[in-house]
Short mmCIF file of C-alpha atoms in Angstrom, two decimals:
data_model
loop_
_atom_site.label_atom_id
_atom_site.label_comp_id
_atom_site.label_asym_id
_atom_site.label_seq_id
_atom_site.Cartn_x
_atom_site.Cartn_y
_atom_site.Cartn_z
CA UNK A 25 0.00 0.00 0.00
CA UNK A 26 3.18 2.54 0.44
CA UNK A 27 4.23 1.88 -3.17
CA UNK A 28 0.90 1.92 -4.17
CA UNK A 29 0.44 4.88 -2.29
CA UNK A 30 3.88 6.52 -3.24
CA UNK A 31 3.32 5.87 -7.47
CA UNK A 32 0.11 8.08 -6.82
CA UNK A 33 1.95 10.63 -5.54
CA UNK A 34 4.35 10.94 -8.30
CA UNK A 35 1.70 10.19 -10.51
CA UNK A 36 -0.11 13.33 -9.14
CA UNK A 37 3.28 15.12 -8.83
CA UNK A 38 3.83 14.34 -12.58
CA UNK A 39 0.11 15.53 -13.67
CA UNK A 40 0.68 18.82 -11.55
CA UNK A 41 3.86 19.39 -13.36
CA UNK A 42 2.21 18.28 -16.82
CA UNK A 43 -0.63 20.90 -15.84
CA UNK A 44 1.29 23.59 -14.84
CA UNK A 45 3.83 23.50 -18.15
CA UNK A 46 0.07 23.49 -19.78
CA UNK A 47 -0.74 26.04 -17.91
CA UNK A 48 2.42 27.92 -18.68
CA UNK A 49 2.55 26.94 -22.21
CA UNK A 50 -1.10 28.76 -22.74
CA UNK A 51 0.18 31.53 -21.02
CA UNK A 52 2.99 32.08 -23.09
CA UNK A 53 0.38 31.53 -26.04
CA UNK A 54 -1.26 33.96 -25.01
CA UNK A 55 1.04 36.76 -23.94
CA UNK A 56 2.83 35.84 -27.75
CA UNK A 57 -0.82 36.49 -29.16
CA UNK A 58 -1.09 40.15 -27.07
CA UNK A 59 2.24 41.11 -27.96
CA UNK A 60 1.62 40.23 -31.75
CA UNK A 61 -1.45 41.73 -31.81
CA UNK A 62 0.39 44.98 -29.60
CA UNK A 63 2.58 44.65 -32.55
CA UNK A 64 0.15 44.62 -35.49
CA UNK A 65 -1.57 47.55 -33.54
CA UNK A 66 1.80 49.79 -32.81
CA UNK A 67 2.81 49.16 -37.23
CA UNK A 68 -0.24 50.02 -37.90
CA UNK A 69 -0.55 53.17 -35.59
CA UNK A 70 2.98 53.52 -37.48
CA UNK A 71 1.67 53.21 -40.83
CA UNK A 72 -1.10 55.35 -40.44
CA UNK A 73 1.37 57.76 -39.18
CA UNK A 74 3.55 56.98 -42.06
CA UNK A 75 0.76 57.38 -44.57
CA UNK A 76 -0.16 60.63 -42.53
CA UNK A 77 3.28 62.04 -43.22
CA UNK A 78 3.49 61.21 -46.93
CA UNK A 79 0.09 62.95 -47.40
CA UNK A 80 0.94 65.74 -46.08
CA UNK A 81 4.43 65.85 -47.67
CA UNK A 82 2.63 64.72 -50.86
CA UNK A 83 0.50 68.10 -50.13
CA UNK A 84 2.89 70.04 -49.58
CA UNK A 85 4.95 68.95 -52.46
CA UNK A 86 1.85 69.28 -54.92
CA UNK A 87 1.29 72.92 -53.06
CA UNK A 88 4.80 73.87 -53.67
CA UNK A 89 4.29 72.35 -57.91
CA UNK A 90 1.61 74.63 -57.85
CA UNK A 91 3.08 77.81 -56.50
CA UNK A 92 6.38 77.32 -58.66
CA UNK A 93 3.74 76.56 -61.61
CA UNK A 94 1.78 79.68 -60.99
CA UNK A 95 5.11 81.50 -60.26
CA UNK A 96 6.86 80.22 -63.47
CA UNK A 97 3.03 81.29 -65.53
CA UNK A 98 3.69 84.65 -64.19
CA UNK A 99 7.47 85.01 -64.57
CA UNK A 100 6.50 84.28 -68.63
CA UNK A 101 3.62 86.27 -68.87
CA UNK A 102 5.76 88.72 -67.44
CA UNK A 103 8.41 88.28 -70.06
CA UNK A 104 5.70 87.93 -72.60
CA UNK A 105 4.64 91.28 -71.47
CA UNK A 106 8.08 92.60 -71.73
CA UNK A 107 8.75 90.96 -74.75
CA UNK A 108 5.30 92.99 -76.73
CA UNK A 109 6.30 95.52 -75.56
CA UNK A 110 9.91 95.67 -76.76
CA UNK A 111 8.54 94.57 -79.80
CA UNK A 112 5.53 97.22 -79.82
CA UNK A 113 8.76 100.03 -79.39
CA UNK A 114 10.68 98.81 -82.19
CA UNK A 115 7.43 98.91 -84.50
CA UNK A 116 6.91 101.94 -83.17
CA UNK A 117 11.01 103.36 -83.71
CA UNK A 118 10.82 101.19 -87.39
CA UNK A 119 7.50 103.14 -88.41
CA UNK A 120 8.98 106.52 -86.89
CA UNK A 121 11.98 106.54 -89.32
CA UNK A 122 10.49 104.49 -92.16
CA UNK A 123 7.88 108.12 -92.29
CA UNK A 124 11.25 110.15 -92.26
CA UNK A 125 12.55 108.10 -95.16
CA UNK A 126 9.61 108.66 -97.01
CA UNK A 127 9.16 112.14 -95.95
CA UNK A 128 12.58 112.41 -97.34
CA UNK A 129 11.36 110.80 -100.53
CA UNK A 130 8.99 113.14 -100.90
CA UNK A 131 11.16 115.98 -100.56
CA UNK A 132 13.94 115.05 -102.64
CA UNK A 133 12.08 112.46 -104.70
CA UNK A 134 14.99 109.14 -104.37
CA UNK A 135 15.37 106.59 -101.50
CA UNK A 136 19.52 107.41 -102.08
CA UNK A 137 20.28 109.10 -97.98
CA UNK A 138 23.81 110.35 -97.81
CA UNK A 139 25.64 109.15 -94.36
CA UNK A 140 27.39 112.54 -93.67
CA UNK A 141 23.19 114.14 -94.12
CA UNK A 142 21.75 111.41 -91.55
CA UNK A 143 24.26 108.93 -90.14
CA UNK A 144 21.09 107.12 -88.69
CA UNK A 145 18.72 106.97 -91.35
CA UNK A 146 22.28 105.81 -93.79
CA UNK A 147 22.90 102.67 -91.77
CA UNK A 148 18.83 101.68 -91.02
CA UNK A 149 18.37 102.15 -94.74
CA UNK A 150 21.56 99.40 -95.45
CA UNK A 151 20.24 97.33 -92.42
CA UNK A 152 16.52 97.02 -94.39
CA UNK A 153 18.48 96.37 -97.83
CA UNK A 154 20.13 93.37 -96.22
CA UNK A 155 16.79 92.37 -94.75
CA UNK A 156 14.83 92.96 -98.04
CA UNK A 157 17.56 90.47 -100.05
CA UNK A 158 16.36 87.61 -97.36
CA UNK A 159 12.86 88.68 -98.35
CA UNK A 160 13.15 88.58 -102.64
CA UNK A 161 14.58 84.99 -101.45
CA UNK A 162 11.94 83.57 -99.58
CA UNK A 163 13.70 83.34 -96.31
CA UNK A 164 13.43 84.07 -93.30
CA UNK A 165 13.66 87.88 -91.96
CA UNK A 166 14.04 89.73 -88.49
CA UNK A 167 10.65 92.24 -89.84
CA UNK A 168 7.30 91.42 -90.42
CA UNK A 169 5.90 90.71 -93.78
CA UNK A 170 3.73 94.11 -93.45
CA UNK A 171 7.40 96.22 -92.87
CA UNK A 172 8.92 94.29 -95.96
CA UNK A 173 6.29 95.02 -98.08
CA UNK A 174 5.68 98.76 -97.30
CA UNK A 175 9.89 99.18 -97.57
CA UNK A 176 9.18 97.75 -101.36
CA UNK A 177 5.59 100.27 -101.56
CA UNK A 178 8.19 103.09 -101.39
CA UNK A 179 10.42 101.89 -104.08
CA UNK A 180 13.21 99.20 -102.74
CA UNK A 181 13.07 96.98 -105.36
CA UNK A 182 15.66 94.18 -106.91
CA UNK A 183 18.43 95.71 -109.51
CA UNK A 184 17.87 92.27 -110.90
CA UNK A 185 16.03 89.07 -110.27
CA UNK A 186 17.91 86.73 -107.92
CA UNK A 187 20.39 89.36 -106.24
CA UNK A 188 22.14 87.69 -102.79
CA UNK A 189 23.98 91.15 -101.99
CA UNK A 190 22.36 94.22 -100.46
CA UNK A 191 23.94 96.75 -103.05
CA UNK A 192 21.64 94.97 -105.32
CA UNK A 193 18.56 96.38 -103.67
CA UNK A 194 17.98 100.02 -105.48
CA UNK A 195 15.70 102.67 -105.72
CA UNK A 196 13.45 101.81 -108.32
CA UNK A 197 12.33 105.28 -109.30
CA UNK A 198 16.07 106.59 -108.82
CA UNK A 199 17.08 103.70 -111.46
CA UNK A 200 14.56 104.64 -113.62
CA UNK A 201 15.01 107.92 -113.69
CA UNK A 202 19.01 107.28 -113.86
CA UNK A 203 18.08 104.59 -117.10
CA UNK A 204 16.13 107.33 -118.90
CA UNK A 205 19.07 109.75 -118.47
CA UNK A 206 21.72 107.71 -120.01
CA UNK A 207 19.04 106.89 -122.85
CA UNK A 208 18.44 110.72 -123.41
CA UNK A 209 22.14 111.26 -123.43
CA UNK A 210 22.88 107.66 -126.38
CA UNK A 211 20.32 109.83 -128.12
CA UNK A 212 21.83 112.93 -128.09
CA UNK A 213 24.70 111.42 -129.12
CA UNK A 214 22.70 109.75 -132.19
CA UNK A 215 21.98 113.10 -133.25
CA UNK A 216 25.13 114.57 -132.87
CA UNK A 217 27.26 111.91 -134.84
CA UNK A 218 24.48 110.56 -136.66
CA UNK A 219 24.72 107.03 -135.80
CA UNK A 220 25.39 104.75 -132.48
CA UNK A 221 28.16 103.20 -133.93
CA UNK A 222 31.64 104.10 -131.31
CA UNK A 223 34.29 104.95 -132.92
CA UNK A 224 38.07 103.41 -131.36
CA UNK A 225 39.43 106.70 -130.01
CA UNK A 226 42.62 107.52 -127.68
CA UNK A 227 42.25 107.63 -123.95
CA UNK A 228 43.27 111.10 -124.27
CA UNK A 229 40.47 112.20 -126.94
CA UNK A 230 37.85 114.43 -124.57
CA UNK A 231 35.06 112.27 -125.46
CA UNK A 232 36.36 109.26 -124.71
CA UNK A 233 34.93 108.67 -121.18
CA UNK A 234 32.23 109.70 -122.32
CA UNK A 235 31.68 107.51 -125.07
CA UNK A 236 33.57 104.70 -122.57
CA UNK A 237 30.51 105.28 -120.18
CA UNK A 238 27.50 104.92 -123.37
CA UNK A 239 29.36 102.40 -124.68
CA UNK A 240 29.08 100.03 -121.82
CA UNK A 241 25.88 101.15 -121.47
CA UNK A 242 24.48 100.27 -124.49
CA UNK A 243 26.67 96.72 -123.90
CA UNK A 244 24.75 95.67 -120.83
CA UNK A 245 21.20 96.87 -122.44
CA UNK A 246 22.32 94.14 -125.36
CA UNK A 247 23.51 91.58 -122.63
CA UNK A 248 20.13 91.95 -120.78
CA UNK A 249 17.87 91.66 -123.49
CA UNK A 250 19.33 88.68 -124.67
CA UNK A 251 18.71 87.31 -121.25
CA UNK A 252 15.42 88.47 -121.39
CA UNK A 253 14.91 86.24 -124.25
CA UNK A 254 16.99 83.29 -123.24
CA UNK A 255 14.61 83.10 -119.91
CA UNK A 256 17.40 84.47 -117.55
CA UNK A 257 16.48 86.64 -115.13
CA UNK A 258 16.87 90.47 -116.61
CA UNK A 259 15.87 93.60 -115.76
CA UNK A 260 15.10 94.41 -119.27
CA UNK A 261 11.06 95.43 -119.60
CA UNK A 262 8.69 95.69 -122.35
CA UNK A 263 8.93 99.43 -121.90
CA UNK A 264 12.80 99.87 -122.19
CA UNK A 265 12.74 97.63 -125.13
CA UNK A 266 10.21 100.33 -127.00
CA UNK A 267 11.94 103.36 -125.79
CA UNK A 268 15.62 101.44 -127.11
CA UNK A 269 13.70 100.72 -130.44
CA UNK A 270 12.33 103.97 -130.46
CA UNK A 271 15.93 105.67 -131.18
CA UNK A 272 16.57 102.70 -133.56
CA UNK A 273 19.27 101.17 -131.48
CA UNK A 274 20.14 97.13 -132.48
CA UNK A 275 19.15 95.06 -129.76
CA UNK A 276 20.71 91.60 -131.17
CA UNK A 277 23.48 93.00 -133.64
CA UNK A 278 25.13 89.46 -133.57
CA UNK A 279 21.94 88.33 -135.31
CA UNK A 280 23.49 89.92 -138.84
CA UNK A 281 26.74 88.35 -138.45
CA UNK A 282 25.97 84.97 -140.33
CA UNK A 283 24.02 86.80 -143.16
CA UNK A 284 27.74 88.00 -144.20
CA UNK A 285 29.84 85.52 -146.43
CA UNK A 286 33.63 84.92 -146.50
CA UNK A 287 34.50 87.17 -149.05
CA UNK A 288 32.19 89.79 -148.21
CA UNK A 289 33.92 90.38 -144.85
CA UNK A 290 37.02 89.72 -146.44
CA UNK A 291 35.90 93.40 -148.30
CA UNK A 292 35.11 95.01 -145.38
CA UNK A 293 38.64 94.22 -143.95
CA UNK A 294 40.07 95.29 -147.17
CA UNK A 295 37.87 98.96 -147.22
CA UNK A 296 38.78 99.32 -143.22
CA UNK A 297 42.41 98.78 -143.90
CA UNK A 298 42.11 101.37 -146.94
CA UNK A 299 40.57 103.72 -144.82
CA UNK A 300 42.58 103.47 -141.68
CA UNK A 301 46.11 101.80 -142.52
CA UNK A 302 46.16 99.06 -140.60
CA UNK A 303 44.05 96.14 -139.61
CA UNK A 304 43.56 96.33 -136.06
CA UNK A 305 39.91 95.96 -135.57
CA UNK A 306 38.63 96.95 -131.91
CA UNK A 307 36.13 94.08 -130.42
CA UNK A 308 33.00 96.97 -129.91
CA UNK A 309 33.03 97.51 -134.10
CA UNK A 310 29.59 97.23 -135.26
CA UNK A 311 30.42 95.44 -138.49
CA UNK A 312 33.57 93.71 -138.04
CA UNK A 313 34.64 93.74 -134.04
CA UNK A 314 32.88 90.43 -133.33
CA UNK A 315 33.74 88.61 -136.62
CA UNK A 316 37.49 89.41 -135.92
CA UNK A 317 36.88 87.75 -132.44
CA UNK A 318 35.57 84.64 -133.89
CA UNK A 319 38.61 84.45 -136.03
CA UNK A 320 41.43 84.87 -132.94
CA UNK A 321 39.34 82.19 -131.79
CA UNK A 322 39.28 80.14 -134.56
CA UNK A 323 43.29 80.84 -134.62
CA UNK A 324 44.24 80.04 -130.99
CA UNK A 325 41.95 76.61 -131.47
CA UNK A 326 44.15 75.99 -134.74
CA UNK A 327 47.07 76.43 -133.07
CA UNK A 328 46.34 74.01 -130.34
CA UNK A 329 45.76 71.68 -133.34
CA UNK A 330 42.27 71.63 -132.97
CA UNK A 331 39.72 70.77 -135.86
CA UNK A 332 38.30 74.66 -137.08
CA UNK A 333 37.01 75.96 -140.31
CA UNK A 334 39.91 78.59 -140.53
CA UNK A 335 41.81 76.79 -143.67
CA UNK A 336 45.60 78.14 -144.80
CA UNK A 337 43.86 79.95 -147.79
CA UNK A 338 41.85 82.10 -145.22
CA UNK A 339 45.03 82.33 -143.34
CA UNK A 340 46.69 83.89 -146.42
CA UNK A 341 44.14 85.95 -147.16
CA UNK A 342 43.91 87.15 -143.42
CA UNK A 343 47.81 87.62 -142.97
CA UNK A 344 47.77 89.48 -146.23
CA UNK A 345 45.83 92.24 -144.83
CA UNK A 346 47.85 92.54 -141.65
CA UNK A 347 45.48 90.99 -139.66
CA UNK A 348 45.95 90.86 -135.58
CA UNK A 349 45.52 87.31 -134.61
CA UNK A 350 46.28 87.87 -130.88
CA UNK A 351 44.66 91.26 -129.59
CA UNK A 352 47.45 93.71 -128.59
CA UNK A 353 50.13 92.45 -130.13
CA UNK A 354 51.90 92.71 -133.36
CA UNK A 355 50.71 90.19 -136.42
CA UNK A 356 52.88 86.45 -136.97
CA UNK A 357 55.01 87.18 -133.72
CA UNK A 358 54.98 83.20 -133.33
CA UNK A 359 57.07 82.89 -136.69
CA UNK A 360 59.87 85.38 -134.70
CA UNK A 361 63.07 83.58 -133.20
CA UNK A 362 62.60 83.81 -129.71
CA UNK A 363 65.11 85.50 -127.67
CA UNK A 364 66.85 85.22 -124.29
CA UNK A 365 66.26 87.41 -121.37
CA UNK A 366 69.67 89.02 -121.66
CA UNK A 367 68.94 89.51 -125.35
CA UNK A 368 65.85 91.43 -124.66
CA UNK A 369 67.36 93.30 -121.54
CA UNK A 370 70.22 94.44 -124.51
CA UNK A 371 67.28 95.51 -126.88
CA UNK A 372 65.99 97.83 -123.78
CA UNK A 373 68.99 99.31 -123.06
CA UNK A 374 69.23 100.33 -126.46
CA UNK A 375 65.93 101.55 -126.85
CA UNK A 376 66.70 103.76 -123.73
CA UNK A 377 69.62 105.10 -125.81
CA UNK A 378 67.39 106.12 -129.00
CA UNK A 379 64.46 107.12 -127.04
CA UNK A 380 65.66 108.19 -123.65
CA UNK A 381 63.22 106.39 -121.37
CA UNK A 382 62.58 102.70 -120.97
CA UNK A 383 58.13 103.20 -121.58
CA UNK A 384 57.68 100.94 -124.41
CA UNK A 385 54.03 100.89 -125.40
CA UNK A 386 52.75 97.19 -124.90
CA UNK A 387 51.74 97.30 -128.76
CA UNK A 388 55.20 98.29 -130.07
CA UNK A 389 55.71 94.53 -130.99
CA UNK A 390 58.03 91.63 -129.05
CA UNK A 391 59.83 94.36 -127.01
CA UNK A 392 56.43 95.81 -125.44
CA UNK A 393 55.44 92.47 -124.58
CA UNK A 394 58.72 91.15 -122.53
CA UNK A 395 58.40 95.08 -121.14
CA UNK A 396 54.71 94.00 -120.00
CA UNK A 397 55.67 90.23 -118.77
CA UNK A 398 58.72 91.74 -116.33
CA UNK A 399 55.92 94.00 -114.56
CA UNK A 400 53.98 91.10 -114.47
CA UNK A 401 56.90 88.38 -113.27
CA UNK A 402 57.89 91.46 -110.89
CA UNK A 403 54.17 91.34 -109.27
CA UNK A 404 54.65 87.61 -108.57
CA UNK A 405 57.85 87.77 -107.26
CA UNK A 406 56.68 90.36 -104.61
CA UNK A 407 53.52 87.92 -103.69
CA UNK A 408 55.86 85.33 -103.19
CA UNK A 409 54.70 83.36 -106.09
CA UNK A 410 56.48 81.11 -108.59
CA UNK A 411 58.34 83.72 -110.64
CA UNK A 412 60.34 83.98 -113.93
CA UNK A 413 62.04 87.24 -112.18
CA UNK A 414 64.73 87.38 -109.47
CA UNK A 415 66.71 89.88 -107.41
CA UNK A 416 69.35 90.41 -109.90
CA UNK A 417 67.18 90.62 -112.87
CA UNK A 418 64.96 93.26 -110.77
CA UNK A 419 67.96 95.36 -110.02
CA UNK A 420 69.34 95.18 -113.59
CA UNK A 421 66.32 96.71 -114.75
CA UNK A 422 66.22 99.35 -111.59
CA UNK A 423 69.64 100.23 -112.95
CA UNK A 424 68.27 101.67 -116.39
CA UNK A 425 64.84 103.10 -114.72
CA UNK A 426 62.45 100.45 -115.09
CA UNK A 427 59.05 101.23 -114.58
CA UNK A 428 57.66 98.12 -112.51
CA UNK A 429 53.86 99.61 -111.97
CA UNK A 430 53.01 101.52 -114.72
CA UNK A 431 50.01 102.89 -112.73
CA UNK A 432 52.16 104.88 -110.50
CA UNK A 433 54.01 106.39 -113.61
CA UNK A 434 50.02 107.57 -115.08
CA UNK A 435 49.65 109.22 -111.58
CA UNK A 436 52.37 110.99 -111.23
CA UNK A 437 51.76 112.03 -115.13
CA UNK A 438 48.10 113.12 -113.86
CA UNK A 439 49.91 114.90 -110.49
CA UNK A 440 52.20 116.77 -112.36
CA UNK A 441 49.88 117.62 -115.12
#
């Protein structure tokens, strides 16, 4: 009964203990299931907090988009504002001096403002010509469309179609005007010689600039109407062509050259060099000046052994009349035995010692031709260029007074005269 008595005792002993790490065991479950759910509760608190925060920086951030936004919309309305106006003030300065240039037309009746009158209204007036050369291109430009087109209202206009440089933008009236004045003076000068035909005179002659000046006048009218008809772009009109026909001036004078046959220019040749004594035909001749340029042509391509129409029996018949077959020099200098430099430096000196002066006229044969290819050797030399000439030969020629720029020479002749 003891044993029995003690194995139920640790048999309760055992069930306490059993029941009390139970006991325990729930208790621990438990207190784990408070703290978890403590847990759960303090992240979430946190959370919430957390979420709290970010709204409220999210606010804040949104508030502070907003204010830069509205800050940013003002700052450019602002500029905007500025920007109109600056804009409105040079519209306003570009109107205020485009009414003095046209008051100006008005007065004086051209476009054409001298800088030393109106330094300002000079350089706005070359600042629009540049603009107005953007404009006749289709490009972009720093005016409005309105500006460019009341600059053209007052006269600006193209010298010709497709100019790129601002001295090509003219006063049309002032052109017009300045066209009609040369035409009135080709007339006069129809009437006073009887013809339009310029005569080869010497630079000296008092009529020779002027002449000179029709001459190249009359040149360009030719060139333009041929563009005219060609398609080019010209500044030839309907209305120049009647007032150039109206004085009976040839407009295509080339036109009559193939009407002409061999022998009947041959007789013109033959009547000029019985008239004048030689056979030196200037290119502006209205009859002869651009058949003689065919035939240098035709020469130089013979002599390069090309294929031409220019046989030896034309030769003859050429050479025969003392024909120039290279403009400004002598006739057949190829068939001359070509000399050394000393040579030719010996036929200077001695042409110092007839003539007393080393000027030999460029069309005084071989000698005026070496004369002219030293000045021209000389030049290169100078620029550092590939050069015939050297020191010695330069001072060799300073020795006997060599003229190396003939310019200077013709002004000092004008000074002194």
């Amino acid at each position: 009964r003891a044993a029995k008595l003690e194995e139920e005792l640790k048999k309760k002993a055992r069930y306490e203990k059993y029941r009390e790490e139970q006991e325990k065991k729930a208790r621990d479950v438990m207190y784990g299931e408070e703290r978890k759910k403590k847990e759960r509760a303090a992240k979430l608190e946190e959370d919430l907090k957390k979420n709290a925060r970010n709204a409220n920086y999210r606010d804040e951030h949104e508030k502070k988009a907003i204010d830069a936004k509205h800050m940013e919309e003002q700052k450019k309305r602002a500029k905007d504002a500025k920007r109109e106006e600056e804009q409105k003030q040079k519209v306003k300065q570009w109107d205020s001096i485009y009414e003095r240039l046209a008051t100006h037309k008005n007065q004086t009746g051209t476009l054409d403002v001298k800088k030393d009158d109106d330094e300002e209204l000079f350089e706005w007036i070359k600042r629009q010509k540049s603009i107005l050369v953007l404009y006749f291109q289709n490009k972009p430009i720093p005016i409005s469309i309105d500006q460019a087109r009341k600059l053209t209202s007052l006269g600006f206009s193209q010298s010709r179609p497709g100019i790129i440089r601002a001295s090509g933008i003219v006063d049309s009236s002032s052109v017009e005007n300045l066209w009609n004045e040369v035409l009135g003076q080709l007339s006069a000068f129809k009437e006073r010689f009887g013809s339009m035909t310029f005569n080869h005179i010497s630079s000296s002659h008092p009529e020779y600039q002027r002449q000179r000046r029709l001459q190249n006048w009359v040149i360009d009218q030719r060139r333009e109407y041929k563009h005219l008809r060609l398609g080019i772009s010209s500044n030839m009109t309907a209305e120049r062509i009647q007032k150039l026909n109206a004085i009976g001036l040839d407009m295509d004078p080339r036109a009559h050259i193939q009407n002409h046959s061999w022998e009947e220019r041959i007789e013109q040749l033959t009547s000029f060099v019985e008239e004048h004594g030689h056979c030196k035909i200037p290119l502006k001749h209205p009859q002869l000046g651009i058949f003689c340029s065919t035939m240098r042509q035709r020469y130089k391509e013979r002599e390069e052994g090309k294929k031409i129409s220019l046989s030896d029996e034309k030769m003859s018949q050429l050479i025969d009349l003392g024909f120039v077959f290279e403009a400004g020099k002598s006739p057949n200098l190829r068939s001359q035995k070509k000399m050394s430099w000393e040579e030719r430096y010996g036929e200077l000196f001695e042409f110092k010692e007839e003539h007393g002066h080393v000027i030999v006229p460029q069309n005084s044969g071989p000698l005026g031709i070496w004369v002219k290819e030293q000045r021209t050797h000389y030049r290169k030399m100078k620029a550092g260029h590939k050069s015939s000439m050297t020191t010695e030969k330069a001072l060799k020629l300073s020795e006997i007074g060599f003229v190396f720029d003939a310019s200077d020479r013709w002004n000092k002749k004008v000074k002194a005269g």
